mmCIF file of C-alpha atoms and ligand atoms in Angstrom:
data_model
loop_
_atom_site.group_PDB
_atom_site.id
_atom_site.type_symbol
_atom_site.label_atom_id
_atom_site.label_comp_id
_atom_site.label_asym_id
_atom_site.label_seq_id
_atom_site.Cartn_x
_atom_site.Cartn_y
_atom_site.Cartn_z
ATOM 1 C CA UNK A 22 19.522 -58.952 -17.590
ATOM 2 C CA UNK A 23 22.007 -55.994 -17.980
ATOM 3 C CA UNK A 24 21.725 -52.669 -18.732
ATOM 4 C CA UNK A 25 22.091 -53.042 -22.518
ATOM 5 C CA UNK A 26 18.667 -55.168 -22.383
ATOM 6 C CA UNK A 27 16.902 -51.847 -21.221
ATOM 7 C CA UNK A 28 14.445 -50.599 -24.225
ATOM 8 C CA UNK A 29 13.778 -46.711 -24.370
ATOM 9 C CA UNK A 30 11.023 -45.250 -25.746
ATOM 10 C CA UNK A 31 11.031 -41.462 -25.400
ATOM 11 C CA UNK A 32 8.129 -39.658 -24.966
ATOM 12 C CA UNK A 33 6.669 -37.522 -27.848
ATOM 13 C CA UNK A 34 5.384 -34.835 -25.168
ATOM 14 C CA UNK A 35 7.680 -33.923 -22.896
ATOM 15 C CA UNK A 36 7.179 -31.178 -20.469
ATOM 16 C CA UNK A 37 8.223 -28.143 -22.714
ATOM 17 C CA UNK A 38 11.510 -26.294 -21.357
ATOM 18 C CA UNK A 39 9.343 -22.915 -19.982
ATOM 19 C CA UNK A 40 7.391 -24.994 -17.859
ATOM 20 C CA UNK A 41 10.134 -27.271 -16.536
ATOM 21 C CA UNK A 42 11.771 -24.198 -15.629
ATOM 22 C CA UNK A 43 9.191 -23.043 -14.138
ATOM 23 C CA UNK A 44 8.644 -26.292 -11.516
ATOM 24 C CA UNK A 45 12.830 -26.538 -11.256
ATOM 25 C CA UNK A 46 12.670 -22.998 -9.701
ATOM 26 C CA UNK A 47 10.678 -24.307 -6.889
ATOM 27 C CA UNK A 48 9.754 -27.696 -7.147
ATOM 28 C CA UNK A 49 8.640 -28.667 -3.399
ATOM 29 C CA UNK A 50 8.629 -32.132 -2.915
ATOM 30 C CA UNK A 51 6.959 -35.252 -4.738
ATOM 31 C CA UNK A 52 4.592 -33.120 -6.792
ATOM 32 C CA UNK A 53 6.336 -33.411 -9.644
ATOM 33 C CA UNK A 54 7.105 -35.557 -12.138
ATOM 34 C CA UNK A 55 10.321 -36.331 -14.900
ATOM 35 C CA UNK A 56 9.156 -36.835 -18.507
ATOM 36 C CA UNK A 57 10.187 -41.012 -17.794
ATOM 37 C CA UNK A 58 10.076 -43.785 -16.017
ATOM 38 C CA UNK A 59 11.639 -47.115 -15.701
ATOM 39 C CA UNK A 60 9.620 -50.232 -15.648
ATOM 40 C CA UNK A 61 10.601 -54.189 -15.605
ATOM 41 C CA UNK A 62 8.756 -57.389 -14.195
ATOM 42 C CA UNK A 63 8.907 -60.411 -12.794
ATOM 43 C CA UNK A 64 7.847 -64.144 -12.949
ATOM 44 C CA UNK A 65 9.031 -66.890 -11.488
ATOM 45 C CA UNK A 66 9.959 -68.463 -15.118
ATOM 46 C CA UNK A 67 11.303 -65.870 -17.032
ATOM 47 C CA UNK A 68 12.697 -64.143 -13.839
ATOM 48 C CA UNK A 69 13.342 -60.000 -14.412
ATOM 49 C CA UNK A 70 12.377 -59.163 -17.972
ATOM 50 C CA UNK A 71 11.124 -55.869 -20.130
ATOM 51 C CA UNK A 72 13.138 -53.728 -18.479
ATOM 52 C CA UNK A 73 11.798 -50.003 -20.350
ATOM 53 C CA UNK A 74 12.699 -46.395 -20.016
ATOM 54 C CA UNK A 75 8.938 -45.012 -21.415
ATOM 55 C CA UNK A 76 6.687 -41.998 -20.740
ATOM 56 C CA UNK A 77 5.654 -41.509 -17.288
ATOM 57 C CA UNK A 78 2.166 -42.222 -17.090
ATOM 58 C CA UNK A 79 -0.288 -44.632 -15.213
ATOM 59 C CA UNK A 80 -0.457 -48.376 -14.689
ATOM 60 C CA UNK A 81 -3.131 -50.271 -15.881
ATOM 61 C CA UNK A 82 -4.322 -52.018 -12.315
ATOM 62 C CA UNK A 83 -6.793 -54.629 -12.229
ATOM 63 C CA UNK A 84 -8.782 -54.372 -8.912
ATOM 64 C CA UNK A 85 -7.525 -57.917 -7.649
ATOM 65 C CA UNK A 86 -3.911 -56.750 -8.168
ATOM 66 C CA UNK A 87 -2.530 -58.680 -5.202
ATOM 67 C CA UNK A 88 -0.791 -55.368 -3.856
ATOM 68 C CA UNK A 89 -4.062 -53.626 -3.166
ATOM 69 C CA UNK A 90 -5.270 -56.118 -0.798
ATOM 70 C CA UNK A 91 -2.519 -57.621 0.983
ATOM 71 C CA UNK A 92 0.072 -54.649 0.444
ATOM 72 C CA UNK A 93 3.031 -56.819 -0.655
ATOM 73 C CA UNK A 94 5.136 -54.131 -1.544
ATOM 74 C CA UNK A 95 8.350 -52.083 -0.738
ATOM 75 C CA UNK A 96 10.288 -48.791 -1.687
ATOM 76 C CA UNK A 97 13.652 -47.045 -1.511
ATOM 77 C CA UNK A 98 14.555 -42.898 -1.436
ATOM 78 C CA UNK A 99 17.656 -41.547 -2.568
ATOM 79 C CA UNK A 100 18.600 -38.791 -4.896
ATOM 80 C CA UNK A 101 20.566 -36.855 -7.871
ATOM 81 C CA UNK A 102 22.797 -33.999 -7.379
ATOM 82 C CA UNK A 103 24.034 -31.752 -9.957
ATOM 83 C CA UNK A 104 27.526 -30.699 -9.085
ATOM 84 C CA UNK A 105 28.861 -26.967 -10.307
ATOM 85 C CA UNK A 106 30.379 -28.354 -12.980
ATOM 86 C CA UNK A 107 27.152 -29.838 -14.441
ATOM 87 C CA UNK A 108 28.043 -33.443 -13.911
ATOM 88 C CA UNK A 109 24.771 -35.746 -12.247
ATOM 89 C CA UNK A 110 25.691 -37.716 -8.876
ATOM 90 C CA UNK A 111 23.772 -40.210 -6.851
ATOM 91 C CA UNK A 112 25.035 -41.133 -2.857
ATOM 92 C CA UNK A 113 25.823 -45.015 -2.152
ATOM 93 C CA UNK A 114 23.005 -46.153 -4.605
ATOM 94 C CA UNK A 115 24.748 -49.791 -3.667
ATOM 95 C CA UNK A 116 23.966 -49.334 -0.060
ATOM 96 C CA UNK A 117 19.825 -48.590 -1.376
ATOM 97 C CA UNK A 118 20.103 -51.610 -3.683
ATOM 98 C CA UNK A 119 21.111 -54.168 -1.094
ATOM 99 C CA UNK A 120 18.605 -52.897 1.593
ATOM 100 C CA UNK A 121 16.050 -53.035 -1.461
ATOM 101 C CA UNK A 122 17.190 -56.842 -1.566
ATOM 102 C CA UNK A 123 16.794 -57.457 2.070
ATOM 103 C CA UNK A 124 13.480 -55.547 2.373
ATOM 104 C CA UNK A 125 12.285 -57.598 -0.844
ATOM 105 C CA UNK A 126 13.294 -60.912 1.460
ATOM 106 C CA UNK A 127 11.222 -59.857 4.114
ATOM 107 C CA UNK A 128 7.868 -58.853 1.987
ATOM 108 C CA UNK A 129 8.600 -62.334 0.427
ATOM 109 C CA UNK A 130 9.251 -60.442 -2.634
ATOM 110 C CA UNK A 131 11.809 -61.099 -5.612
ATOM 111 C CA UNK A 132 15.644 -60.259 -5.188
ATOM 112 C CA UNK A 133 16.364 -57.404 -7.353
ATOM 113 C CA UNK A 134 20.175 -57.697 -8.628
ATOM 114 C CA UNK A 135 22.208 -54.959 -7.322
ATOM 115 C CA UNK A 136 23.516 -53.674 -10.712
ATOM 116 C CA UNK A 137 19.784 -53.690 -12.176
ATOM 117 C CA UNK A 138 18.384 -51.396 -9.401
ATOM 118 C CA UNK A 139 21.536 -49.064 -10.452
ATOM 119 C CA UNK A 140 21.291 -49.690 -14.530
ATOM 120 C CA UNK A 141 18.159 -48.550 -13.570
ATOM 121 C CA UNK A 142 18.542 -45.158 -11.865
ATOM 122 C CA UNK A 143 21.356 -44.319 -14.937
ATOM 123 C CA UNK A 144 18.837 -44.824 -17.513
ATOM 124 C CA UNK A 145 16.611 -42.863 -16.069
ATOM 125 C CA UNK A 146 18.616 -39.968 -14.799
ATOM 126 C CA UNK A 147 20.838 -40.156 -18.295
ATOM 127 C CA UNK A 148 17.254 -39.930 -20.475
ATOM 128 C CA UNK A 149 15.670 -37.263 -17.681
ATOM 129 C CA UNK A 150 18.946 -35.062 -16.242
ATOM 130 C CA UNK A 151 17.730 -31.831 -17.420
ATOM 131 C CA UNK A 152 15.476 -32.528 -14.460
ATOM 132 C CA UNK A 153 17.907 -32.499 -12.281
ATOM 133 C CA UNK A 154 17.912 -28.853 -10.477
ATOM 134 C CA UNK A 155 20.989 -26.695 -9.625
ATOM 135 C CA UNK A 156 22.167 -24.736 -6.527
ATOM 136 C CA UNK A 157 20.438 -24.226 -3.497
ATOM 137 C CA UNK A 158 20.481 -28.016 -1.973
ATOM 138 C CA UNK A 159 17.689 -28.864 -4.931
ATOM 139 C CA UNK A 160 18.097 -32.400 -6.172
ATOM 140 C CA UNK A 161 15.922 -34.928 -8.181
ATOM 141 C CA UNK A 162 14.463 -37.589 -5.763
ATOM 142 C CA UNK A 163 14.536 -41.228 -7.142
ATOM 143 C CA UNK A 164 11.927 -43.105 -5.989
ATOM 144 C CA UNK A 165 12.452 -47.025 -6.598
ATOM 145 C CA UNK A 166 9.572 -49.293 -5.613
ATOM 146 C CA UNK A 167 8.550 -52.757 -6.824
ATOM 147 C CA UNK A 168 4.671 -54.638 -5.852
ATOM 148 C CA UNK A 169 2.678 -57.644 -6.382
ATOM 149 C CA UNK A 170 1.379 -57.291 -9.568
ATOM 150 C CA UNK A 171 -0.502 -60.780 -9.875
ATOM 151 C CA UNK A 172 -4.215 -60.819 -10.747
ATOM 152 C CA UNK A 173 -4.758 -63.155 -7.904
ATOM 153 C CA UNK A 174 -6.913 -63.031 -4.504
ATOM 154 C CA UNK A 175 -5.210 -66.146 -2.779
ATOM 155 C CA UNK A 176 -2.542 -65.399 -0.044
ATOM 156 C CA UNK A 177 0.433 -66.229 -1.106
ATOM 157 C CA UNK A 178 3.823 -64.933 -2.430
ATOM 158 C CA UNK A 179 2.731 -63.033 -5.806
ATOM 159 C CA UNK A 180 3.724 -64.634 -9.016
ATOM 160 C CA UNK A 181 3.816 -61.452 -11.053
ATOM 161 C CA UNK A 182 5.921 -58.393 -9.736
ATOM 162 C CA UNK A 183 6.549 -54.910 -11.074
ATOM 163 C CA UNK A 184 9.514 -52.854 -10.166
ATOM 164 C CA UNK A 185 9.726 -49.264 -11.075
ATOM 165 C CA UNK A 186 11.855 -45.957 -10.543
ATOM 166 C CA UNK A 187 9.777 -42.235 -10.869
ATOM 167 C CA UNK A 188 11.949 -39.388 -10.123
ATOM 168 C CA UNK A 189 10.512 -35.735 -8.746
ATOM 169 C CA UNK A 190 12.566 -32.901 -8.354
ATOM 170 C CA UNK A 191 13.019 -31.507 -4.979
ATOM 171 C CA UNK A 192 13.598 -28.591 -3.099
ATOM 172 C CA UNK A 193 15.768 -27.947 -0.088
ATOM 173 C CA UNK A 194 14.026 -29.383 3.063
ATOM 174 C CA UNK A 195 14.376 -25.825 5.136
ATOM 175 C CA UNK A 196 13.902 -23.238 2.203
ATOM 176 C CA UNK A 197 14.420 -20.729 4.896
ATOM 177 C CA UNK A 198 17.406 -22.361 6.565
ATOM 178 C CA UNK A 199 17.627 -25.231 8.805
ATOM 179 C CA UNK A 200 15.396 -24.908 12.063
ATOM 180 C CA UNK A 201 14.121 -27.374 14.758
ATOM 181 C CA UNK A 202 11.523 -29.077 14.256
ATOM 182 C CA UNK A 203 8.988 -30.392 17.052
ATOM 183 C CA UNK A 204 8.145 -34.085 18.029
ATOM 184 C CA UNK A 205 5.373 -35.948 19.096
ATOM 185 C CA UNK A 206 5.870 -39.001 21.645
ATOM 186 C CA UNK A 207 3.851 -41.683 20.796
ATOM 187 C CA UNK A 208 2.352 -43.200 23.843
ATOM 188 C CA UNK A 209 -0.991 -45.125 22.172
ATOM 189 C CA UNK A 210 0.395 -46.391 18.642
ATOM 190 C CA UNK A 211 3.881 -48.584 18.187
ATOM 191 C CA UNK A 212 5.603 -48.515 14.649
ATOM 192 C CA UNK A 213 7.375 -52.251 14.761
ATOM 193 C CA UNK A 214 7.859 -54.527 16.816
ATOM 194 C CA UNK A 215 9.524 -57.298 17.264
ATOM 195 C CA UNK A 216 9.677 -59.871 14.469
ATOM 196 C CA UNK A 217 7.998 -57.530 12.243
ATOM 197 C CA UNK A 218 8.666 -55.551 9.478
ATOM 198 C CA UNK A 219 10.145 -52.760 10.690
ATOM 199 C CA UNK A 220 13.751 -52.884 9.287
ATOM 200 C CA UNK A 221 12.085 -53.694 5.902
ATOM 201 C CA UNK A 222 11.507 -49.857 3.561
ATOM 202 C CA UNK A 223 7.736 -51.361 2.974
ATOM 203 C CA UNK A 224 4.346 -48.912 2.872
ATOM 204 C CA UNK A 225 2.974 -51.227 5.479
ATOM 205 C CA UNK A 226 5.014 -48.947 8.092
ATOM 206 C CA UNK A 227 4.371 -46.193 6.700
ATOM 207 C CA UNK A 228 0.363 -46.721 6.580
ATOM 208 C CA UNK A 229 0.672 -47.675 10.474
ATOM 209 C CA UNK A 230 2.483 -44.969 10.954
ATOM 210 C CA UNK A 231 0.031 -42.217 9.594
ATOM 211 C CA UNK A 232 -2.552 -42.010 12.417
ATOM 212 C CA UNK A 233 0.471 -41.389 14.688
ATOM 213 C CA UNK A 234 1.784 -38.914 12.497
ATOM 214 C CA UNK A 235 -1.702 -37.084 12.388
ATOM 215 C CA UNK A 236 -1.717 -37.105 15.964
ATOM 216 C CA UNK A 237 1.145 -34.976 16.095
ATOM 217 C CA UNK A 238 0.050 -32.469 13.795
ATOM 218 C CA UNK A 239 -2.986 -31.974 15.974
ATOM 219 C CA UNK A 240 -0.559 -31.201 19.010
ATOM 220 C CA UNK A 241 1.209 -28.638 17.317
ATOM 221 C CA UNK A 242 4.262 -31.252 16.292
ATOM 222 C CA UNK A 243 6.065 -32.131 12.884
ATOM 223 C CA UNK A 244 7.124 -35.479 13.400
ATOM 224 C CA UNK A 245 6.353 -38.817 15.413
ATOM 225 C CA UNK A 246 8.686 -40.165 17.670
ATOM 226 C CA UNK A 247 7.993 -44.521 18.490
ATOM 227 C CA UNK A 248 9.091 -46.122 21.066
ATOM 228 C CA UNK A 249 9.630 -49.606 21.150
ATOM 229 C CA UNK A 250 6.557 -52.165 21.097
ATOM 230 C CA UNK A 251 7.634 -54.433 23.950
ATOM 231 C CA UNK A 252 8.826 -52.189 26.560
ATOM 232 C CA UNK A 253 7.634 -48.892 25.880
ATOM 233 C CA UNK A 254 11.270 -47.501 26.383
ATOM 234 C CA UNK A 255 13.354 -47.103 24.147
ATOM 235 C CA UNK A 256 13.849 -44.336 21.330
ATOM 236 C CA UNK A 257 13.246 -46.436 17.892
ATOM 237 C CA UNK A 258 12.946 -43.673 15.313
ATOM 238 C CA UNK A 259 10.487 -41.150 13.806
ATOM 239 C CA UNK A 260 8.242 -42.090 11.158
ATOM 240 C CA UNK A 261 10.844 -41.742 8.383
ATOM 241 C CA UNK A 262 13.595 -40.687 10.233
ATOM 242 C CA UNK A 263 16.378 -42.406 12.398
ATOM 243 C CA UNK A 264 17.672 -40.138 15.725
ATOM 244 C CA UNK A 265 20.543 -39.272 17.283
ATOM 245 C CA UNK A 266 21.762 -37.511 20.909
ATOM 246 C CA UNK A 267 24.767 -35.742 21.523
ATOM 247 C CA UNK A 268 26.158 -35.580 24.517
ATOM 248 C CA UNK A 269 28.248 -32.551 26.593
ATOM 249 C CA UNK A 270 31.329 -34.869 26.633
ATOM 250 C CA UNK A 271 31.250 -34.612 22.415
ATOM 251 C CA UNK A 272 30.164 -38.288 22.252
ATOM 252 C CA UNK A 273 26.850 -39.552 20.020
ATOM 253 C CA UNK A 274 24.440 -41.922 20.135
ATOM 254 C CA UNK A 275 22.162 -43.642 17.950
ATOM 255 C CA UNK A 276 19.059 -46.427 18.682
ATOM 256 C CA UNK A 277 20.781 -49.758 17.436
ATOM 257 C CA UNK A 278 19.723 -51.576 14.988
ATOM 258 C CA UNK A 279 17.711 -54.239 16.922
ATOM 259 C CA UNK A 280 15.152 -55.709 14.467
ATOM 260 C CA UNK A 281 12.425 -53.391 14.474
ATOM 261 C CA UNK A 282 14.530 -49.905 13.237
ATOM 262 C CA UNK A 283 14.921 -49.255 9.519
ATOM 263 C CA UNK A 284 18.654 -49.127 8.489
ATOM 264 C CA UNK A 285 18.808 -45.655 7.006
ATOM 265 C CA UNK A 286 21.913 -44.890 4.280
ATOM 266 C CA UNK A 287 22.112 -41.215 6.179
ATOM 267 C CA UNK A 288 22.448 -43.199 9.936
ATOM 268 C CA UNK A 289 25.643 -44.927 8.429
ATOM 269 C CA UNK A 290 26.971 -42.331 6.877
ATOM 270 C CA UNK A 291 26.635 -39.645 10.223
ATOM 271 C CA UNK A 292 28.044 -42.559 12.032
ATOM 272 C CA UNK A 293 31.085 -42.643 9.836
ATOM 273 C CA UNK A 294 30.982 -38.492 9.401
ATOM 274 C CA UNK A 295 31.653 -38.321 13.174
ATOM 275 C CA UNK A 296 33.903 -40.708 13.683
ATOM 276 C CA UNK A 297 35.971 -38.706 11.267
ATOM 277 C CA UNK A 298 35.393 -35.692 13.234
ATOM 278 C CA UNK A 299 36.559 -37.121 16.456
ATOM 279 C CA UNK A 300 33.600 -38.001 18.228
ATOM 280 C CA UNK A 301 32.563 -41.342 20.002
ATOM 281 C CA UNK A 302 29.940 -43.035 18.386
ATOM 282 C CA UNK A 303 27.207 -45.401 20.260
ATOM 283 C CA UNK A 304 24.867 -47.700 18.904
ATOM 284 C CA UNK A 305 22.689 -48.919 21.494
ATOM 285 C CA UNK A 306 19.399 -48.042 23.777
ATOM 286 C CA UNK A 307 18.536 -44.821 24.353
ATOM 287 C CA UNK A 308 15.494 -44.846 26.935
ATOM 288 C CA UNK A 309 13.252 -42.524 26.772
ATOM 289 C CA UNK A 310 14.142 -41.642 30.602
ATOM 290 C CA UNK A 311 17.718 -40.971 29.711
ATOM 291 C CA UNK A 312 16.205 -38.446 27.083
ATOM 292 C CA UNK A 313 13.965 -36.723 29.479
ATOM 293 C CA UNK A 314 16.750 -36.176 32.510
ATOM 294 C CA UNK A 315 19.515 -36.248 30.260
ATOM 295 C CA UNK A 316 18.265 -33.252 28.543
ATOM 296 C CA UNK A 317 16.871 -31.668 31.922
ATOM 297 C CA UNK A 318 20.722 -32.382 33.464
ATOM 298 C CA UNK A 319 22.823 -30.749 30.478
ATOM 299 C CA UNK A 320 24.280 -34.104 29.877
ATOM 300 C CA UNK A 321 22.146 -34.382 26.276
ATOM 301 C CA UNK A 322 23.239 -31.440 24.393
ATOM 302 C CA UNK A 323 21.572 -31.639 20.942
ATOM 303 C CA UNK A 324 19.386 -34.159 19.129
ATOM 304 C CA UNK A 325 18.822 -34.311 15.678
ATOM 305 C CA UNK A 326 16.728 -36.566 12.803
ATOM 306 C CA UNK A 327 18.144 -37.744 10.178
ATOM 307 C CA UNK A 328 17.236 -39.335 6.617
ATOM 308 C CA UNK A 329 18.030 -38.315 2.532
ATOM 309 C CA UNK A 330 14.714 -36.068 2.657
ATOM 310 C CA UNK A 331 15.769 -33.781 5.032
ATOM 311 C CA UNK A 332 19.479 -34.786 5.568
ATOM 312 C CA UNK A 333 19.970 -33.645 9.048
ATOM 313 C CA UNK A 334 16.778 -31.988 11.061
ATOM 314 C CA UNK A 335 17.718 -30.493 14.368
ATOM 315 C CA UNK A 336 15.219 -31.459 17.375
ATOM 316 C CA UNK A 337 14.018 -28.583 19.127
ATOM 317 C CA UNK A 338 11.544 -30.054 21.538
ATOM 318 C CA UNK A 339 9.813 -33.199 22.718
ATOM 319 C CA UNK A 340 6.197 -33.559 23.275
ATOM 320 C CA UNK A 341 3.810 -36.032 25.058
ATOM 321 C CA UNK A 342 0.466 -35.683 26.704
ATOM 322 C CA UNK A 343 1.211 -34.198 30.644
ATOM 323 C CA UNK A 344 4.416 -32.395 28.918
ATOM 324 C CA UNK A 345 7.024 -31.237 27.017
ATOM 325 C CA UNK A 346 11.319 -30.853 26.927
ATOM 326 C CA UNK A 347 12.934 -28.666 25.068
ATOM 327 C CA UNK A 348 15.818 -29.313 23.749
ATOM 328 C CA UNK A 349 17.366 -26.636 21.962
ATOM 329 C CA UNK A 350 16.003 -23.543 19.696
ATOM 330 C CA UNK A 351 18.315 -23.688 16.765
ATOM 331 C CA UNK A 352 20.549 -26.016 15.272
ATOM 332 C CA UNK A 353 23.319 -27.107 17.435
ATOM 333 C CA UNK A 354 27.188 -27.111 16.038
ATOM 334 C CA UNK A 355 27.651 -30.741 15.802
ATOM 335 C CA UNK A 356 24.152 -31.071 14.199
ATOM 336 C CA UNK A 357 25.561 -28.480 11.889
ATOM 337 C CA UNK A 358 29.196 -29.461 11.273
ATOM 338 C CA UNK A 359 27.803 -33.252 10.189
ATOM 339 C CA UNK A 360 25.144 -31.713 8.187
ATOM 340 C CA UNK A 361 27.842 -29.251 6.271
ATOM 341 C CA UNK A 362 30.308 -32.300 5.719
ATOM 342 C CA UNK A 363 27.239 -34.623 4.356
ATOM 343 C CA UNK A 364 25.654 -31.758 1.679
ATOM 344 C CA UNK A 365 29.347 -30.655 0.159
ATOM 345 C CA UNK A 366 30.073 -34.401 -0.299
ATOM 346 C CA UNK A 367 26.803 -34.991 -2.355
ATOM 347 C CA UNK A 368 27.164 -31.645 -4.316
ATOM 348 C CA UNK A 369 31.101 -32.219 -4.511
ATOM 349 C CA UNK A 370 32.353 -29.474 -2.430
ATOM 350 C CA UNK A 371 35.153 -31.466 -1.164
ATOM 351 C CA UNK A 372 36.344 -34.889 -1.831
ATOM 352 C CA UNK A 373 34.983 -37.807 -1.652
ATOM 353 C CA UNK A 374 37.596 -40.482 0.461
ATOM 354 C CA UNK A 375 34.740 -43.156 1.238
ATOM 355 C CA UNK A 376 33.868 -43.180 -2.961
ATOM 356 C CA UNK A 377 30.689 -42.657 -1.601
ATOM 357 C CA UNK A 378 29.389 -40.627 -5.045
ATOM 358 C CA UNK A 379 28.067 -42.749 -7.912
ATOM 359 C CA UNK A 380 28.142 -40.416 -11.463
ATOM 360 C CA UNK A 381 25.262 -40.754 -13.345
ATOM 361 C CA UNK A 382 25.526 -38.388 -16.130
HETATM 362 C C1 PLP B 402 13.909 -44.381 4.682
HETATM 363 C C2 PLP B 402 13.793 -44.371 6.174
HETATM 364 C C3 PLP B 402 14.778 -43.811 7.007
HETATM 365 C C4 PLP B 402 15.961 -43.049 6.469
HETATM 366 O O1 PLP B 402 16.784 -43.794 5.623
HETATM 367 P P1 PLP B 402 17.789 -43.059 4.634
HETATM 368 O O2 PLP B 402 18.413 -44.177 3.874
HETATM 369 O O3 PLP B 402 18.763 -42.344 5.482
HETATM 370 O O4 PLP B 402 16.985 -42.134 3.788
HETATM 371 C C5 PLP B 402 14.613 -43.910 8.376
HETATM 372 N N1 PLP B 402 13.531 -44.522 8.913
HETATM 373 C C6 PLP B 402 12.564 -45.044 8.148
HETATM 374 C C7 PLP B 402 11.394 -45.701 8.802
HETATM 375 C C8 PLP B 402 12.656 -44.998 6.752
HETATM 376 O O5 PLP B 402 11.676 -45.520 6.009
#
């Protein structure tokens, strides 16, 4: 399968220019849709096959679809950024494609081929880039995914599997600049745990992750914070979001990756970013003690979230049931400097020495 295999068949009604305009101006997030969408499948015998560009539109699903039942299914996040010079660019798209592949091994899903999950995004974004937005830290969110698509009630791998990319143009994540957001300890729900699927990009996590997440909104929070399932100790990640602590000495530190924490594409990239910038970079535990007197002490000077949604997202305070920490009321400078450095490589503000930016159109 290569990218000359992919069929295209342009829609006859595409959103007409006034109105695309119209949502490009302020777009929010995922409310949106381009006027395409690619689609291929899978069987075991004839392997990845019809790979389409077509109108966006619904899929025909026949109630015992084996995704609606046993939620065999997985997704990736990145985006497009229009440079000032009009070009289209994606960030690391390889680095989404082969956790794609290693989430798909875990779901017991089919191995996508790296350059297929990439023909994929440049057909799209090449039929579709006058949906990509300019200025302002817009972009147009690609949203791969791929599910069990077998007619078929029996537990097992499915035999029939549908991957697909939908892209929505986005706004920035702070329309009124960056400020800290609030987080919500949970103490009664875990995200992963061990020997689970939590290093895998699948909706499972998500859906586990939502009453949690609700929980927080009804304490006045934005986000989750989970610690992990065995101990109850250490700093995993938000909902969506890996996290890092900076310290007064300069260094930083990040959860490692230990199984149950989801490999994010901005988490490598920060790690890299400061390196660069002269800091010393941890992976390891990060109790949820050292947090708490840490912060109280002076020794934890800033703590931020990261992910491609909302690129870097200062912490401002920490919230549990018999308390709360704050940990800063705006955006700290290293938060900042990383977060500066990350956005003008994506929009092509300065170079690019990793060859981190993939041109789509
Ligand atoms: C997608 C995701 C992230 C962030 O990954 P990025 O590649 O940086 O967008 C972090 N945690 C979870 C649970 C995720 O699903």
């Amino acid at each position: 399968m290569t990218s000359s295999q992919i069929r295209v068949e342009r829609t006859t009604s595409p959103v007409d220019e006034a109105q695309r305009a119209k949502i490009l101006a302020d777009p929010g997030f995922g409310r949106y849709f381009s006027d395409h969408m690619f689609v291929a499948e899978w069987t075991p015998e004839k392997d990845w096959h019809e790979a389409t560009v077509k109108p966006y539109g619904p899929f025909s699903v026949d109630p015992a679809s084996s995704v609606l039942h046993y939620a065999q299914e997985i997704f990736e996040g990145l985006k497009a950024y229009r440079h000032d010079d009009g070009s289209v660019w994606t960030f690391r798209p390889d680095v989404n494609a082969g956790r794609f592949q290693r989430s798909a091994a875990r779901m017991a899903l089919p191995r996508l081929p790296a350059d297929l999950f990439i023909a994929a995004i440049e057909a799209l974004v090449s039929i579709d880039q006058e949906w990509v937005p300019s200025g302002g830290e817009k972009s147009l969110y690609l949203r791969p995914f791929m599910f069990a698509s077998e007619v078929f009630l029996g537990v097992r791998p499915s035999k029939h599997v549908t991957f697909a990319v939908i892209a929505s143009p986005a706004g920035p994540y702070f329309p009124g600049g960056v400020k800290p957001v609030s987080i919500w300890l949970s103490e009664d729900f875990t995200r992963a745990a061990p020997g689970g699927t939590g290093a895998a990009k699948c909706g499972g996590n998500y859906a586990a992750s939502l009453v949690a997440q609700a929980e927080a909104i009804d304490n006045g929070c934005d986000q989750v914070v989970f610690l992990d399932a065995r101990n109850q100790r250490d700093i995993e990640e938000l909902g969506g979001m890996n996290i890092f602590f900076v310290y007064a000495d300069g260094s930083i530190a990040t959860p490692q990756l230990n199984g149950s924490i989801l490999e994010g594409v901005t988490r490598s990239s920060v790690l890299e970013l400061a390196t660069e910038f002269g800091h010393k970079t941890d992976e390891r535990a990060v109790t949820l003690d050292e947090w708490r007197d840490g912060v109280a002490a002076g020794d934890i000077v800033e703590v931020f979230a990261c992910g491609t949604a909302a690129v870097l997202t200062p912490v401002g305070t920490l919230k549990w049931r018999d308390g709360e920490l704050s940990c800063g009321h705006a955006a700290g400078p290293v938060t900042l400097q990383i977060r500066e450095r990350l956005l003008d490589v994506q929009y092509g503000r300065v170079g690019d020495p990793h060859g981190w930016m993939h041109r789509l159109s």
